Amino acid sequence: MKVAAIFINLAYFLLLAPFLEGVMRKLTARIQSRQGPPLYQPYLDLLKLLGKENIVSSKNWAFRLAPLLAFSSMLAVVLLVPLAGAENLLSHSSDLMTLIYLLTLSGFSILVGALASGNPFAGVGASREMMTIIMLEPVLAMTLILGAVKSESFTISSALSGIGRNHGFSYFLMLVVYLLALQAFVSRQPFDIPEAEVEILEGPYVEYSGPNYALFRYTLNIKRMFYAWLFVVSFLNFVPSGNFWLKLLLETAGILILFVLISVIGATHPRFRIDQAIKYYTLLVVLSLIAIGLGVKGW
Amino acid sequence: MAKKEELRELLKAELKDDFIGEELAGERRLFVDVHNRALVKTAEILMKQGARYQVGVGYESRKGGRGLALVHTFAFDNDALIVIVRTFAPEDNPEFDSLTPIIPGAGWSERECIDLLGFRFKNHPGPKRLVLSDDWPEGIYPLRHDVPHDLMPPATRDVVFRLEQPPPGTSIVPFGPFHSSLHEPAHFSVYVDGENIKGCEYRGFMTHRGIEKLAQTELTYNDVPFVAERICGICGSVHSVNYAQAVEAAAGIKISRRAEFIRVVMLELERLHSHLLWLGVAGHLIGFDTVFMQAWRIRERIMWLAERLTGNRKTYGMVIVGGVRRDINKEKAEDIKQVLKEVEREMLSLEKAIINDKTIHKRTRGVGYLSKEDALKWNLIGPVARARGIAIDARKDHPYAAYDELEFEVPVVDYGDVWGTLVVRVKEVYEAINIIRQCLNKMPADGPLAIDLDAPIPSGRQALSVVEAPRGEAVHYVLTGEENKPERWRVRAPTYANLQAVPEMLMNNKLADFPIIVGSIDPCISCTDRVVVIEIGLQKIKVMRKEELETISRKMRFEG
């Protein structure tokens, strides 16, 4: 069972992530009075990109390595997590640090690829991405550390379930902070600043095309799904454990609701400037630190 | 008109023998001929009287041995008067005094004359090539009569464009020649320090089409309105109406009142669709695509309406010299009223969503700021000026067509930033709706759509017409000629004036604000690209050589 769980994890994220993008695109389109593409459009997009010529515009080897590294480290992240509360074989050989490390590695790979391309727009995008990572990683880390503090354990599954162990001040404060940061975690408006199409032409990805770009797209899809999933399992863990499939279904429903929220916020906001966003992130970091303090106090 | 008498007497007294004569014209125009040597003095007198410089026009007299002529126009917006000053130079020595030292806005017009007519300007700070590409041979001046309109000198391949080096501590982010925030070819080489804009080099005039030369050689009076309409893909009617008005003024034709009202209806419909288009693009430029989609959905009703009225969504083809081509009957008037009702209702809810959106405020307040003094210095026009507290609108200041009979407000705010231009344009949408409704009610029930001319249009007459385009005042100068065609036709689109101030608006803003700042003037490159390139260094504006984009494309083609 523990070996099979690895494959269930993999299939769950790989198959569902593009569909969620489809949901997002459809909803955005409806809000904008458009028909919108069919829900399965992102699968077609990925297939199409995978079938295209892989144009390598930079002689730097990091340019080719970056999409592979970004995608594989993101895959590693979703392999480690306990889906529907079920631990798998890999969960035992990892802890919170592994998770945070792999997530950062994935974001970092995008930076490396952007800088290796040598494109000035990618350079601007990379610097924005870097600032975003620096400001947002702490918020994610604090959320997980709150779970570790509460459960007094560094393993992933106990930390995740620890966040919602008791619903004290720290729980509610961290929940609000995470929700406020969610739009930035999934880099949708108003926080799609590193990509900003009209300013810097998709920033880090400007030189990427074909399969390389497909990998980045897929990485982004899985990353978005992961952040939504993390919220559902850590903050909304009211679902009684028992039937694995029922729990998985309820978690999926939670993710879908979050994506509706993300789409609506994304469609009703213009993009922030990076300096405005940094101020916002700073507030989030401070609030999450306070939440940790409260958690240590046992509140 | 008192101001006209006053100015004429003043000029006569000050210039004495250098005041050559005056051409008879309506009460709102004063055409004077002055001696070559008194040009700067005349300009100084007029500027002291509160004039706003509009445009300079050069031409070669076809006959009469008067040599080469240079025309400068000065608007007195408070007195509904435009003064047109003309001066001549002999063909073997086409030298004039430059006005650029006292009026910076004259620099482009004068350089255009250097390129296209071979004029020379004394004391011009940067008399460099502007309109023509670098490989255009010396000594061939396209607007001279002996140069055919389809002359194509062989291109040379060894001309390579070199970008300026960025100032120390900054790097270049290239916006253009093709970029998703620019909808037409133009090139901004932006110097950034991190995310801060520290300067910018602008290169434009890549799509010079030689429309004026075409009109002067191949077309007749009534062909030109259709070509004029194609100067711009958004404000086409502005140019065709403007041209027709200039020719009618020169020929002394009075068109029917009904035709004038129909022209106003088309102009205001065009303003409606243009402002909604801008609003959508502005939303897109700050990453707010919902505003983009909703604004364009509302705009679509106007496009369909235009198609029902004229047969075309855009480029209406309604205007000819002497009137209009299609009627707006009762049925169509009802149709218009119905559409306007819908548009007004939808616009109100869109406006509410925009005005109450805090993040839009965050992205536009204080962005691209320019003070009223700077705006006056740069001779800004249209919504860009009205957002900076300058109440100027050709519809009110120099009434044309049926605007004298219509009541409307000219919205003016003093935010001085992108938000201000947004507010002005949103308010103007309602004013345009209001104007069209008045037109439909006040329009005389009968009257010919177009009148026939009894006699050929006499040659050698000048006329100047202004029309308030959605982006600001557009100026057309016409000198009538022989063989049923204009001898000289000069178009000055509003972007020509506003684009000059963009580098100063950009200074010290964030890179992320570049698209919306450039977008805030609603640049129309195809209107403007009859010439000109400015280059802007750090904190200062220096006039610079037009380097050819054409060269870049060639370089890419052969080396790339």
Short mmCIF file of N, CA, C and O in Angstrom, two decimals, chain A residues 20-132:
data_model
loop_
_atom_site.label_atom_id
_atom_site.label_comp_id
_atom_site.label_asym_id
_atom_site.label_seq_id
_atom_site.Cartn_x
_atom_site.Cartn_y
_atom_site.Cartn_z
N LEU A 20 -7.34 22.07 -13.20
CA LEU A 20 -7.60 23.24 -12.35
C LEU A 20 -7.28 24.53 -13.09
O LEU A 20 -7.96 25.54 -12.92
N GLU A 21 -6.24 24.50 -13.93
CA GLU A 21 -5.96 25.69 -14.76
C GLU A 21 -7.14 25.95 -15.69
O GLU A 21 -7.53 27.09 -15.92
N GLY A 22 -7.69 24.86 -16.22
CA GLY A 22 -8.86 24.98 -17.09
C GLY A 22 -10.01 25.64 -16.36
O GLY A 22 -10.68 26.53 -16.91
N VAL A 23 -10.24 25.23 -15.11
CA VAL A 23 -11.30 25.84 -14.31
C VAL A 23 -11.04 27.33 -14.16
O VAL A 23 -11.93 28.17 -14.35
N MET A 24 -9.78 27.67 -13.88
CA MET A 24 -9.42 29.06 -13.67
C MET A 24 -9.66 29.88 -14.94
O MET A 24 -10.21 30.98 -14.90
N ARG A 25 -9.27 29.32 -16.06
CA ARG A 25 -9.42 30.06 -17.33
C ARG A 25 -10.88 30.23 -17.69
O ARG A 25 -11.30 31.27 -18.19
N LYS A 26 -11.65 29.16 -17.46
CA LYS A 26 -13.07 29.24 -17.79
C LYS A 26 -13.77 30.29 -16.94
O LYS A 26 -14.52 31.13 -17.45
N LEU A 27 -13.49 30.26 -15.64
CA LEU A 27 -14.14 31.20 -14.74
C LEU A 27 -13.75 32.64 -15.07
O LEU A 27 -14.60 33.53 -15.12
N THR A 28 -12.44 32.85 -15.29
CA THR A 28 -11.97 34.18 -15.65
C THR A 28 -12.69 34.67 -16.90
O THR A 28 -13.16 35.80 -16.97
N ALA A 29 -12.82 33.78 -17.87
CA ALA A 29 -13.50 34.15 -19.11
C ALA A 29 -14.95 34.53 -18.85
O ALA A 29 -15.45 35.52 -19.38
N ARG A 30 -15.63 33.77 -18.01
CA ARG A 30 -17.04 34.08 -17.75
C ARG A 30 -17.16 35.44 -17.07
O ARG A 30 -18.07 36.22 -17.38
N ILE A 31 -16.24 35.74 -16.15
CA ILE A 31 -16.28 37.04 -15.48
C ILE A 31 -16.03 38.16 -16.50
O ILE A 31 -16.58 39.24 -16.39
N GLN A 32 -15.24 37.86 -17.51
CA GLN A 32 -14.93 38.88 -18.53
C GLN A 32 -15.92 38.85 -19.68
O GLN A 32 -15.64 39.38 -20.75
N SER A 33 -17.06 38.20 -19.51
CA SER A 33 -18.08 38.10 -20.56
C SER A 33 -17.55 37.39 -21.80
O SER A 33 -17.93 37.73 -22.91
N ARG A 34 -16.67 36.44 -21.59
CA ARG A 34 -16.17 35.67 -22.73
C ARG A 34 -16.68 34.25 -22.63
O ARG A 34 -17.11 33.80 -21.56
N GLN A 35 -16.60 33.53 -23.72
CA GLN A 35 -16.99 32.13 -23.72
C GLN A 35 -15.95 31.29 -22.98
O GLN A 35 -16.28 30.44 -22.17
N GLY A 36 -14.70 31.54 -23.28
CA GLY A 36 -13.63 30.82 -22.59
C GLY A 36 -13.33 29.49 -23.25
O GLY A 36 -14.17 28.91 -23.94
N PRO A 37 -12.12 28.98 -23.04
CA PRO A 37 -11.74 27.70 -23.63
C PRO A 37 -12.39 26.55 -22.87
O PRO A 37 -12.79 26.73 -21.72
N PRO A 38 -12.49 25.36 -23.46
CA PRO A 38 -13.03 24.22 -22.74
C PRO A 38 -12.14 23.85 -21.55
O PRO A 38 -10.96 24.18 -21.53
N LEU A 39 -12.71 23.14 -20.59
CA LEU A 39 -11.97 22.83 -19.36
C LEU A 39 -10.73 22.00 -19.63
O LEU A 39 -9.77 22.05 -18.88
N TYR A 40 -10.73 21.23 -20.71
CA TYR A 40 -9.59 20.36 -20.98
C TYR A 40 -8.51 21.05 -21.82
O TYR A 40 -7.52 20.44 -22.20
N GLN A 41 -8.70 22.35 -22.09
CA GLN A 41 -7.75 23.07 -22.95
C GLN A 41 -6.30 22.98 -22.45
O GLN A 41 -5.39 22.75 -23.26
N PRO A 42 -6.03 23.12 -21.16
CA PRO A 42 -4.63 23.07 -20.71
C PRO A 42 -3.93 21.76 -21.05
O PRO A 42 -2.73 21.76 -21.33
N TYR A 43 -4.67 20.63 -21.07
CA TYR A 43 -4.05 19.36 -21.47
C TYR A 43 -3.60 19.45 -22.92
O TYR A 43 -2.49 19.05 -23.27
N LEU A 44 -4.48 20.01 -23.76
CA LEU A 44 -4.12 20.15 -25.18
C LEU A 44 -2.91 21.07 -25.34
O LEU A 44 -2.03 20.81 -26.15
N ASP A 45 -2.92 22.15 -24.56
CA ASP A 45 -1.80 23.10 -24.66
C ASP A 45 -0.49 22.41 -24.33
O ASP A 45 0.52 22.58 -25.03
N LEU A 46 -0.52 21.62 -23.24
CA LEU A 46 0.70 20.92 -22.84
C LEU A 46 1.14 19.94 -23.92
O LEU A 46 2.32 19.87 -24.29
N LEU A 47 0.18 19.18 -24.44
CA LEU A 47 0.51 18.22 -25.49
C LEU A 47 1.11 18.92 -26.70
O LEU A 47 2.10 18.48 -27.27
N LYS A 48 0.47 20.03 -27.08
CA LYS A 48 0.95 20.78 -28.24
C LYS A 48 2.37 21.26 -28.01
O LYS A 48 3.24 21.10 -28.88
N LEU A 49 2.61 21.83 -26.84
CA LEU A 49 3.95 22.35 -26.55
C LEU A 49 4.98 21.22 -26.55
O LEU A 49 6.10 21.39 -27.03
N LEU A 50 4.58 20.07 -26.00
CA LEU A 50 5.52 18.95 -25.95
C LEU A 50 5.90 18.48 -27.35
O LEU A 50 6.98 17.94 -27.57
N GLY A 51 4.99 18.68 -28.30
CA GLY A 51 5.26 18.21 -29.65
C GLY A 51 6.02 19.21 -30.50
O GLY A 51 6.31 18.95 -31.67
N LYS A 52 6.31 20.36 -29.92
CA LYS A 52 6.96 21.39 -30.74
C LYS A 52 8.48 21.30 -30.67
O LYS A 52 9.04 20.63 -29.80
N GLU A 53 9.08 22.03 -31.59
CA GLU A 53 10.54 22.07 -31.61
C GLU A 53 11.05 22.75 -30.34
O GLU A 53 10.48 23.72 -29.88
N ASN A 54 12.12 22.21 -29.80
CA ASN A 54 12.68 22.77 -28.59
C ASN A 54 13.76 23.78 -28.95
O ASN A 54 14.89 23.41 -29.25
N ILE A 55 13.41 25.06 -28.97
CA ILE A 55 14.39 26.05 -29.38
C ILE A 55 15.25 26.44 -28.18
O ILE A 55 14.74 26.92 -27.18
N VAL A 56 16.53 26.19 -28.31
CA VAL A 56 17.44 26.53 -27.22
C VAL A 56 18.18 27.79 -27.62
O VAL A 56 19.02 27.79 -28.51
N SER A 57 17.83 28.89 -26.98
CA SER A 57 18.34 30.18 -27.45
C SER A 57 19.59 30.60 -26.69
O SER A 57 20.08 31.69 -26.89
N SER A 58 20.07 29.76 -25.80
CA SER A 58 21.25 30.14 -25.03
C SER A 58 22.24 28.99 -25.03
O SER A 58 21.87 27.82 -24.98
N LYS A 59 23.51 29.33 -25.07
CA LYS A 59 24.53 28.29 -25.09
C LYS A 59 24.79 27.75 -23.69
O LYS A 59 25.44 26.74 -23.51
N ASN A 60 24.29 28.48 -22.70
CA ASN A 60 24.51 28.10 -21.31
C ASN A 60 23.75 26.80 -20.99
O ASN A 60 22.55 26.70 -21.22
N TRP A 61 24.47 25.81 -20.45
CA TRP A 61 23.82 24.52 -20.18
C TRP A 61 22.71 24.64 -19.14
O TRP A 61 21.77 23.86 -19.13
N ALA A 62 22.81 25.66 -18.28
CA ALA A 62 21.79 25.83 -17.24
C ALA A 62 20.42 26.12 -17.85
O ALA A 62 19.39 25.82 -17.26
N PHE A 63 20.44 26.66 -19.06
CA PHE A 63 19.19 26.99 -19.73
C PHE A 63 18.35 25.74 -19.98
O PHE A 63 17.14 25.74 -19.83
N ARG A 64 19.01 24.65 -20.35
CA ARG A 64 18.29 23.39 -20.62
C ARG A 64 17.97 22.64 -19.34
O ARG A 64 16.97 21.94 -19.24
N LEU A 65 18.88 22.80 -18.38
CA LEU A 65 18.71 22.06 -17.13
C LEU A 65 17.55 22.62 -16.31
O LEU A 65 16.81 21.86 -15.66
N ALA A 66 17.36 23.94 -16.36
CA ALA A 66 16.42 24.61 -15.47
C ALA A 66 15.00 24.02 -15.52
O ALA A 66 14.44 23.69 -14.47
N PRO A 67 14.40 23.85 -16.71
CA PRO A 67 13.03 23.33 -16.70
C PRO A 67 12.94 21.92 -16.11
O PRO A 67 12.00 21.61 -15.39
N LEU A 68 13.96 21.11 -16.40
CA LEU A 68 13.96 19.74 -15.87
C LEU A 68 14.04 19.76 -14.34
O LEU A 68 13.31 19.04 -13.65
N LEU A 69 14.94 20.60 -13.85
CA LEU A 69 15.13 20.69 -12.40
C LEU A 69 13.86 21.21 -11.72
O LEU A 69 13.43 20.69 -10.69
N ALA A 70 13.27 22.25 -12.32
CA ALA A 70 12.07 22.83 -11.73
C ALA A 70 10.96 21.79 -11.66
O ALA A 70 10.29 21.62 -10.64
N PHE A 71 10.78 21.06 -12.75
CA PHE A 71 9.69 20.09 -12.82
C PHE A 71 9.94 18.92 -11.87
O PHE A 71 9.06 18.52 -11.12
N SER A 72 11.19 18.39 -11.89
CA SER A 72 11.45 17.21 -11.08
C SER A 72 11.40 17.54 -9.59
O SER A 72 10.89 16.73 -8.80
N SER A 73 11.87 18.73 -9.20
CA SER A 73 11.81 19.02 -7.77
C SER A 73 10.36 19.24 -7.33
O SER A 73 9.99 18.88 -6.22
N MET A 74 9.55 19.78 -8.22
CA MET A 74 8.13 19.93 -7.87
C MET A 74 7.47 18.56 -7.75
O MET A 74 6.64 18.33 -6.85
N LEU A 75 7.85 17.65 -8.63
CA LEU A 75 7.31 16.29 -8.54
C LEU A 75 7.72 15.64 -7.22
O LEU A 75 6.91 14.98 -6.55
N ALA A 76 8.98 15.87 -6.84
CA ALA A 76 9.46 15.30 -5.59
C ALA A 76 8.65 15.82 -4.41
O ALA A 76 8.31 15.07 -3.49
N VAL A 77 8.28 17.12 -4.49
CA VAL A 77 7.47 17.70 -3.41
C VAL A 77 6.15 16.94 -3.27
O VAL A 77 5.78 16.52 -2.16
N VAL A 78 5.48 16.72 -4.39
CA VAL A 78 4.15 16.10 -4.27
C VAL A 78 4.25 14.61 -3.95
O VAL A 78 3.28 14.02 -3.49
N LEU A 79 5.42 14.02 -4.16
CA LEU A 79 5.58 12.61 -3.79
C LEU A 79 5.65 12.44 -2.27
O LEU A 79 5.23 11.42 -1.72
N LEU A 80 6.19 13.45 -1.61
CA LEU A 80 6.46 13.33 -0.18
C LEU A 80 5.21 13.49 0.67
O LEU A 80 5.15 13.00 1.79
N VAL A 81 4.23 14.22 0.14
CA VAL A 81 3.14 14.64 1.01
C VAL A 81 2.14 13.50 1.27
O VAL A 81 1.93 12.65 0.40
N PRO A 82 1.54 13.50 2.44
CA PRO A 82 0.55 12.47 2.78
C PRO A 82 -0.81 12.84 2.17
O PRO A 82 -1.51 13.68 2.71
N LEU A 83 -1.13 12.21 1.08
CA LEU A 83 -2.39 12.52 0.41
C LEU A 83 -3.53 11.88 1.21
O LEU A 83 -3.47 10.71 1.57
N ALA A 84 -4.54 12.65 1.50
CA ALA A 84 -5.71 12.18 2.26
C ALA A 84 -5.27 11.51 3.56
O ALA A 84 -5.82 10.50 3.98
N GLY A 85 -4.21 12.06 4.16
CA GLY A 85 -3.76 11.55 5.45
C GLY A 85 -2.98 10.25 5.38
O GLY A 85 -2.50 9.76 6.39
N ALA A 86 -2.82 9.72 4.18
CA ALA A 86 -2.14 8.43 4.06
C ALA A 86 -0.66 8.64 3.79
O ALA A 86 -0.29 9.26 2.78
N GLU A 87 0.17 8.17 4.65
CA GLU A 87 1.60 8.30 4.44
C GLU A 87 2.07 7.27 3.43
O GLU A 87 1.48 6.20 3.31
N ASN A 88 3.09 7.62 2.68
CA ASN A 88 3.65 6.64 1.76
C ASN A 88 5.09 6.34 2.15
O ASN A 88 5.61 6.88 3.13
N LEU A 89 5.70 5.51 1.35
CA LEU A 89 7.03 5.02 1.71
C LEU A 89 8.04 6.16 1.87
O LEU A 89 8.91 6.15 2.73
N LEU A 90 7.87 7.21 1.01
CA LEU A 90 8.86 8.28 1.01
C LEU A 90 8.69 9.23 2.19
O LEU A 90 9.63 9.93 2.56
N SER A 91 7.49 9.26 2.75
CA SER A 91 7.24 10.21 3.83
C SER A 91 8.18 9.98 5.00
O SER A 91 8.56 10.92 5.70
N HIS A 92 8.58 8.73 5.20
CA HIS A 92 9.41 8.43 6.36
C HIS A 92 10.82 8.94 6.20
O HIS A 92 11.49 9.23 7.18
N SER A 93 11.26 9.02 4.96
CA SER A 93 12.65 9.43 4.75
C SER A 93 12.75 10.92 4.50
O SER A 93 13.67 11.40 3.86
N SER A 94 11.74 11.69 4.92
CA SER A 94 11.79 13.13 4.68
C SER A 94 11.15 13.85 5.85
O SER A 94 10.43 13.26 6.65
N ASP A 95 11.42 15.16 5.91
CA ASP A 95 10.74 15.96 6.93
C ASP A 95 10.42 17.34 6.35
O ASP A 95 10.55 17.57 5.15
N LEU A 96 9.99 18.26 7.18
CA LEU A 96 9.58 19.58 6.71
C LEU A 96 10.68 20.28 5.93
O LEU A 96 10.42 20.94 4.93
N MET A 97 11.91 20.13 6.40
CA MET A 97 13.02 20.81 5.74
C MET A 97 13.17 20.34 4.29
O MET A 97 13.41 21.14 3.39
N THR A 98 13.01 19.03 4.09
CA THR A 98 13.10 18.49 2.73
C THR A 98 12.06 19.16 1.84
O THR A 98 12.32 19.55 0.70
N LEU A 99 10.86 19.29 2.40
CA LEU A 99 9.75 19.86 1.63
C LEU A 99 10.06 21.31 1.23
O LEU A 99 9.96 21.68 0.05
N ILE A 100 10.45 22.09 2.23
CA ILE A 100 10.73 23.51 1.95
C ILE A 100 11.91 23.65 0.99
O ILE A 100 11.87 24.45 0.06
N TYR A 101 12.90 22.80 1.19
CA TYR A 101 14.08 22.83 0.34
C TYR A 101 13.72 22.54 -1.12
O TYR A 101 14.11 23.24 -2.04
N LEU A 102 12.92 21.51 -1.32
CA LEU A 102 12.55 21.13 -2.68
C LEU A 102 11.67 22.20 -3.34
O LEU A 102 11.82 22.50 -4.53
N LEU A 103 10.77 22.78 -2.57
CA LEU A 103 9.93 23.85 -3.12
C LEU A 103 10.78 25.03 -3.56
O LEU A 103 10.58 25.59 -4.64
N THR A 104 11.74 25.41 -2.72
CA THR A 104 12.62 26.52 -3.06
C THR A 104 13.47 26.19 -4.27
O THR A 104 13.69 27.04 -5.13
N LEU A 105 13.92 24.95 -4.33
CA LEU A 105 14.73 24.54 -5.47
C LEU A 105 13.97 24.72 -6.78
O LEU A 105 14.51 25.16 -7.79
N SER A 106 12.69 24.39 -6.73
CA SER A 106 11.87 24.53 -7.93
C SER A 106 11.78 25.99 -8.37
O SER A 106 11.98 26.32 -9.55
N GLY A 107 11.52 26.89 -7.42
CA GLY A 107 11.46 28.32 -7.74
C GLY A 107 12.82 28.83 -8.20
O GLY A 107 12.92 29.61 -9.15
N PHE A 108 13.86 28.33 -7.54
CA PHE A 108 15.22 28.75 -7.84
C PHE A 108 15.61 28.36 -9.27
O PHE A 108 16.29 29.10 -9.98
N SER A 109 15.14 27.18 -9.70
CA SER A 109 15.46 26.73 -11.06
C SER A 109 14.93 27.69 -12.12
O SER A 109 15.56 27.92 -13.15
N ILE A 110 13.75 28.25 -11.84
CA ILE A 110 13.18 29.22 -12.79
C ILE A 110 14.11 30.42 -12.91
O ILE A 110 14.38 30.92 -14.00
N LEU A 111 14.63 30.86 -11.75
CA LEU A 111 15.59 31.97 -11.75
C LEU A 111 16.81 31.64 -12.60
O LEU A 111 17.25 32.44 -13.43
N VAL A 112 17.34 30.44 -12.37
CA VAL A 112 18.56 30.04 -13.08
C VAL A 112 18.31 30.04 -14.59
O VAL A 112 19.09 30.58 -15.36
N GLY A 113 17.18 29.46 -14.99
CA GLY A 113 16.84 29.42 -16.41
C GLY A 113 16.72 30.81 -16.99
O GLY A 113 17.21 31.10 -18.08
N ALA A 114 16.07 31.70 -16.24
CA ALA A 114 15.86 33.07 -16.72
C ALA A 114 17.19 33.77 -16.90
O ALA A 114 17.44 34.41 -17.92
N LEU A 115 18.06 33.64 -15.89
CA LEU A 115 19.34 34.34 -15.97
C LEU A 115 20.22 33.74 -17.06
O LEU A 115 20.97 34.44 -17.72
N ALA A 116 20.11 32.42 -17.25
CA ALA A 116 20.92 31.77 -18.28
C ALA A 116 20.50 32.20 -19.68
O ALA A 116 21.30 32.16 -20.61
N SER A 117 19.25 32.61 -19.83
CA SER A 117 18.79 32.99 -21.18
C SER A 117 19.41 34.30 -21.62
O SER A 117 19.50 34.58 -22.81
N GLY A 118 19.84 35.16 -20.68
CA GLY A 118 20.50 36.40 -21.04
C GLY A 118 19.57 37.46 -21.60
O GLY A 118 20.00 38.51 -22.04
N ASN A 119 18.28 37.20 -21.59
CA ASN A 119 17.32 38.18 -22.10
C ASN A 119 17.05 39.25 -21.05
O ASN A 119 16.85 38.92 -19.88
N PRO A 120 17.05 40.54 -21.45
CA PRO A 120 16.84 41.59 -20.43
C PRO A 120 15.46 41.48 -19.76
O PRO A 120 15.34 41.78 -18.58
N PHE A 121 14.44 41.07 -20.51
CA PHE A 121 13.12 40.93 -19.90
C PHE A 121 13.14 39.80 -18.87
O PHE A 121 12.56 39.90 -17.79
N ALA A 122 13.83 38.69 -19.23
CA ALA A 122 13.95 37.59 -18.29
C ALA A 122 14.72 38.03 -17.06
O ALA A 122 14.41 37.61 -15.94
N GLY A 123 15.71 38.90 -17.28
CA GLY A 123 16.49 39.41 -16.15
C GLY A 123 15.62 40.17 -15.17
O GLY A 123 15.68 39.96 -13.96
N VAL A 124 14.79 41.07 -15.73
CA VAL A 124 13.88 41.83 -14.86
C VAL A 124 12.91 40.87 -14.17
O VAL A 124 12.66 40.97 -12.96
N GLY A 125 12.40 39.89 -14.94
CA GLY A 125 11.47 38.92 -14.36
C GLY A 125 12.14 38.13 -13.26
O GLY A 125 11.54 37.87 -12.21
N ALA A 126 13.42 37.75 -13.48
CA ALA A 126 14.13 36.96 -12.49
C ALA A 126 14.32 37.75 -11.21
O ALA A 126 14.16 37.23 -10.11
N SER A 127 14.65 39.05 -11.36
CA SER A 127 14.86 39.83 -10.14
C SER A 127 13.54 39.97 -9.38
O SER A 127 13.52 39.94 -8.15
N ARG A 128 12.44 40.08 -10.10
CA ARG A 128 11.15 40.16 -9.42
C ARG A 128 10.81 38.83 -8.75
O ARG A 128 10.32 38.79 -7.62
N GLU A 129 11.12 37.74 -9.46
CA GLU A 129 10.84 36.40 -8.93
C GLU A 129 11.65 36.17 -7.65
O GLU A 129 11.16 35.62 -6.67
N MET A 130 12.89 36.65 -7.70
CA MET A 130 13.79 36.46 -6.56
C MET A 130 13.23 37.18 -5.34
O MET A 130 13.14 36.61 -4.25
N MET A 131 12.82 38.43 -5.55
CA MET A 131 12.27 39.19 -4.42
C MET A 131 11.02 38.49 -3.88
O MET A 131 10.81 38.41 -2.67
N THR A 132 10.22 37.95 -4.79
CA THR A 132 9.00 37.27 -4.37
C THR A 132 9.34 36.04 -3.54
O THR A 132 8.73 35.80 -2.50
#
